[in-house]
Each structure stands twice: as structure tokens, then as C-alpha cells.
Protein backbone atom coordinates (compact mmCIF):
# COMPACT_ATOMS: atom_id res chain seq x y z
CA MET A 1 15.87 227.26 69.41
CA ILE A 2 15.83 228.29 73.02
CA VAL A 3 18.90 227.53 75.18
CA GLU A 4 18.34 227.34 78.94
CA ARG A 5 20.55 226.55 81.91
CA LEU A 6 19.07 223.65 83.81
CA ASP A 7 18.92 223.32 87.57
CA ALA A 8 18.81 219.87 89.20
CA ALA A 9 15.00 219.78 89.20
CA ARG A 10 14.87 220.62 85.50
CA VAL A 11 17.43 217.91 84.68
CA ALA A 12 15.18 215.44 86.50
CA VAL A 13 12.06 216.68 84.70
CA ASP A 14 13.71 216.65 81.26
CA LYS A 15 15.72 213.46 81.74
CA ALA A 16 13.70 211.56 79.12
CA GLY A 17 14.48 214.12 76.41
CA LEU A 18 18.09 214.36 77.54
CA ALA A 19 18.37 210.56 77.50
CA ASP A 20 16.93 210.42 73.98
CA LEU A 21 19.53 212.98 72.88
CA LEU A 22 22.34 210.97 74.48
CA ALA A 23 21.16 207.75 72.85
CA ASP A 24 20.82 209.45 69.45
CA THR A 25 24.33 210.90 69.77
CA VAL A 26 25.95 207.59 70.73
CA ASN A 27 23.94 205.47 68.31
CA GLY A 28 24.86 207.97 65.58
CA GLY A 29 28.56 207.26 66.14
CA ALA A 30 29.73 210.12 68.35
CA SER A 31 32.23 209.23 71.04
CA VAL A 32 30.88 210.70 74.27
CA GLY A 33 31.79 207.92 76.69
CA PHE A 34 29.33 205.16 75.81
CA LEU A 35 29.21 202.13 73.53
CA ALA A 36 26.45 201.55 70.98
CA PRO A 37 23.77 200.58 71.04
CA LEU A 38 23.04 202.70 74.09
CA ASP A 39 20.10 201.39 76.05
CA ARG A 40 17.54 204.06 76.99
CA ALA A 41 17.52 202.88 80.61
CA GLU A 42 21.29 203.42 80.80
CA ALA A 43 20.93 206.89 79.29
CA LEU A 44 18.16 207.77 81.78
CA ALA A 45 20.27 206.54 84.71
CA TRP A 46 23.23 208.58 83.53
CA TRP A 47 21.17 211.79 83.44
CA GLU A 48 19.62 211.01 86.83
CA GLU A 49 23.14 210.93 88.28
CA ARG A 50 23.95 214.28 86.66
CA ALA A 51 21.10 215.95 88.57
CA GLY A 52 23.04 215.36 91.78
CA ASP A 53 26.18 216.91 90.27
CA VAL A 54 24.16 219.95 89.18
CA ALA A 55 22.61 220.30 92.67
CA ALA A 56 26.08 220.12 94.24
CA GLY A 57 27.47 222.80 91.91
CA ARG A 58 29.94 220.42 90.26
CA LEU A 59 28.22 220.61 86.89
CA ALA A 60 26.41 223.27 84.88
CA VAL A 61 24.11 222.02 82.11
CA TRP A 62 22.46 223.89 79.24
CA ALA A 63 19.88 222.40 76.91
CA ALA A 64 18.60 223.65 73.58
CA TYR A 65 14.87 223.21 72.95
CA ASP A 66 12.91 223.34 69.74
CA GLY A 67 9.17 222.90 70.06
CA GLY A 68 9.65 221.62 73.60
CA ARG A 69 12.03 218.86 72.48
CA VAL A 70 15.66 218.67 73.60
CA ARG A 71 17.82 219.13 70.49
CA GLY A 72 21.23 219.73 72.09
CA THR A 73 23.15 220.11 75.30
CA VAL A 74 26.51 221.19 76.70
CA SER A 75 27.94 221.11 80.21
CA LEU A 76 30.78 222.55 82.24
CA ALA A 77 32.35 220.34 84.91
CA PHE A 78 34.01 222.20 87.76
CA PRO A 79 36.98 220.67 89.61
CA ARG A 80 36.87 220.31 93.37
CA LYS A 81 40.53 221.10 94.04
CA PRO A 82 41.29 224.54 95.49
CA ASN A 83 44.10 225.14 93.01
CA SER A 84 41.79 224.47 90.04
CA ARG A 85 38.93 226.88 90.60
CA HIS A 86 40.00 229.02 87.63
CA ARG A 87 39.24 226.27 85.10
CA ALA A 88 36.45 223.99 83.94
CA GLU A 89 36.04 221.10 81.54
CA LEU A 90 33.64 221.41 78.63
CA VAL A 91 31.78 218.09 78.48
CA LYS A 92 29.00 216.39 76.51
CA LEU A 93 28.44 218.90 73.73
CA MET A 94 25.76 216.99 71.84
CA VAL A 95 23.41 217.92 69.01
CA HIS A 96 20.64 215.61 67.84
CA ARG A 97 21.33 214.24 64.35
CA ASP A 98 18.23 215.89 62.90
CA ALA A 99 19.29 219.32 64.26
CA ARG A 100 22.88 219.34 62.98
CA GLY A 101 24.26 221.74 60.41
CA ARG A 102 22.30 224.75 61.65
CA GLY A 103 24.81 226.29 64.07
CA LEU A 104 23.40 224.76 67.24
CA GLY A 105 26.74 223.24 68.29
CA ARG A 106 28.45 226.61 67.87
CA GLY A 107 25.66 228.31 69.81
CA LEU A 108 25.93 225.87 72.70
CA LEU A 109 29.71 226.24 72.74
CA THR A 110 29.39 230.03 72.81
CA THR A 111 26.85 229.79 75.64
CA ALA A 112 29.18 227.65 77.76
CA GLU A 113 32.18 229.89 77.07
CA GLY A 114 30.20 233.01 78.02
CA ALA A 115 28.89 231.44 81.21
CA ALA A 116 32.41 230.37 82.12
CA ALA A 117 33.68 233.92 81.71
CA GLU A 118 30.82 235.30 83.82
CA ALA A 119 31.68 232.76 86.54
CA GLY A 120 35.31 233.89 86.60
CA ILE A 121 36.60 230.79 84.80
CA THR A 122 39.64 231.77 82.73
CA LEU A 123 40.64 228.41 81.26
CA LEU A 124 38.54 225.73 79.59
CA HIS A 125 39.67 222.31 78.43
CA LEU A 126 38.10 219.35 76.65
CA ASP A 127 38.90 216.13 74.87
CA THR A 128 37.37 214.81 71.68
CA GLU A 129 37.90 211.92 69.32
CA THR A 130 40.69 212.74 66.91
CA GLY A 131 39.34 213.20 63.40
CA SER A 132 35.75 213.67 64.55
CA PRO A 133 33.52 216.45 63.14
CA ALA A 134 33.74 218.14 66.55
CA GLU A 135 37.38 218.97 65.97
CA GLN A 136 36.51 221.42 63.18
CA LEU A 137 34.04 223.18 65.48
CA TYR A 138 36.57 223.58 68.29
CA ARG A 139 39.37 224.76 66.00
CA SER A 140 37.14 227.28 64.25
CA ALA A 141 36.02 228.60 67.66
CA GLY A 142 39.60 229.36 68.69
CA TRP A 143 40.41 226.29 70.77
CA THR A 144 44.04 225.11 70.74
CA ALA A 145 44.95 221.44 70.30
CA ILE A 146 47.81 220.38 72.56
CA GLY A 147 48.18 216.81 71.36
CA ALA A 148 46.59 213.44 70.88
CA ILE A 149 46.66 210.35 73.06
CA PRO A 150 46.57 207.12 71.01
CA ASP A 151 43.96 204.47 71.85
CA TYR A 152 42.49 206.70 74.56
CA ALA A 153 38.85 205.68 74.32
CA ALA A 154 36.66 203.20 72.52
CA SER A 155 34.38 204.65 69.87
CA PRO A 156 30.71 203.64 70.06
CA ASP A 157 31.50 200.61 67.89
CA GLY A 158 34.20 199.47 70.35
CA ARG A 159 37.33 200.39 68.36
CA LEU A 160 40.09 202.15 70.30
CA ARG A 161 40.59 205.64 68.91
CA PRO A 162 42.95 208.54 69.63
CA THR A 163 41.69 211.55 71.54
CA THR A 164 42.86 215.14 71.08
CA ILE A 165 43.07 217.48 74.06
CA TYR A 166 42.10 221.14 73.57
CA TYR A 167 42.15 224.27 75.72
CA LYS A 168 40.93 227.82 75.43
CA HIS A 169 41.64 230.89 77.53
CA VAL A 170 38.43 232.72 78.36
CA PRO A 171 38.69 236.45 78.94
CA ALA A 172 37.17 237.67 82.19
CA THR A 173 33.97 239.65 81.76
CA ALA A 174 33.38 243.07 83.24
CA LEU A 175 31.25 241.36 85.91
CA THR A 176 34.18 239.31 87.21
CA ARG A 177 37.00 241.90 87.03
């Protein structure tokens, strides 16, 4: 697997593979903001919008490739408020169903955490469906759960589910000290 940070042009070029990954993730039951079945056109449109966020510096996106195919992705969303520049939100950590169980999720998470540290980000946060397989990944990677919000988001099948909020302090790298 090769993990690369994508600029806006690369997001636009790879939007079909990214859309296929998003559809596979949602249609496989993962709660990442969409209801199943996710239409490919909707997934394409969503990634097209992300290219603008990447170009504006509001979003950093990494994709994992295997044989030229997108197998996973993770992003960091940066807040616009001046008092929030020390933190970022980890969003859309997704691994294609046929690539799971091989450490790709952990690798993408480590990539995002390292990039955050290099950018001077000292605090990361995320939310994930309570009881989902993702929770084990975040806990084992040193993330701290601060609580759950009941009925926060609908799962892909439309049922309201609780969401757990996590955070992690990221040590500054030598480059940012």
C-alpha cells in the first residue's frame, strides 16, 4: 500500500475511486454521515465538494492505494476560528471492506496524527458510532473517550445511534518547536 497526501487536483482526478470507497464504506454499514444505499452520483458529488476544501486549506486528505486502486482514506478538517488553530478534527477514516484487517486503518490514523504534529496541531478530536469497530482502533491508538451522545446520528440503515467523542493530544515534532 502506498499512502499519499492529495492536493485538490488529485482529489478531482481520483474522485471515482474515492467515491467507490465511500459507497463501499456506507453500504457496508459504517456510519460516516450517509444513509444506505449510497448512490454513486451522490458520492462523486461529495468528493467534488471536498476538492474545494482541500484547495482552500480547510481539509487535508490522504489516500491509500494498492495497484492504483483507492483502498482507504483519512482526512483532517481544520477550523477557521483564530482560537482553534491548535486543533483539527479527524474525519472520514475509511477502509474498503476487502482491505480490512491488514493494519491499513491504523496506518492511515498514524499518518494523520504525524501530519498533524508536523503542522503544529497539538489536539485532535473525532466522533464515531458507539460500539462500532472503529472504537477499538481509536482506543488502542491512545485516543481518550470523553462521552457518548445518545441518538446523535442515523446509521446507514436509518436507526438513530449514539456517538462517542474522542480526543488525543499530539506531541509537537522537532520541526514545529
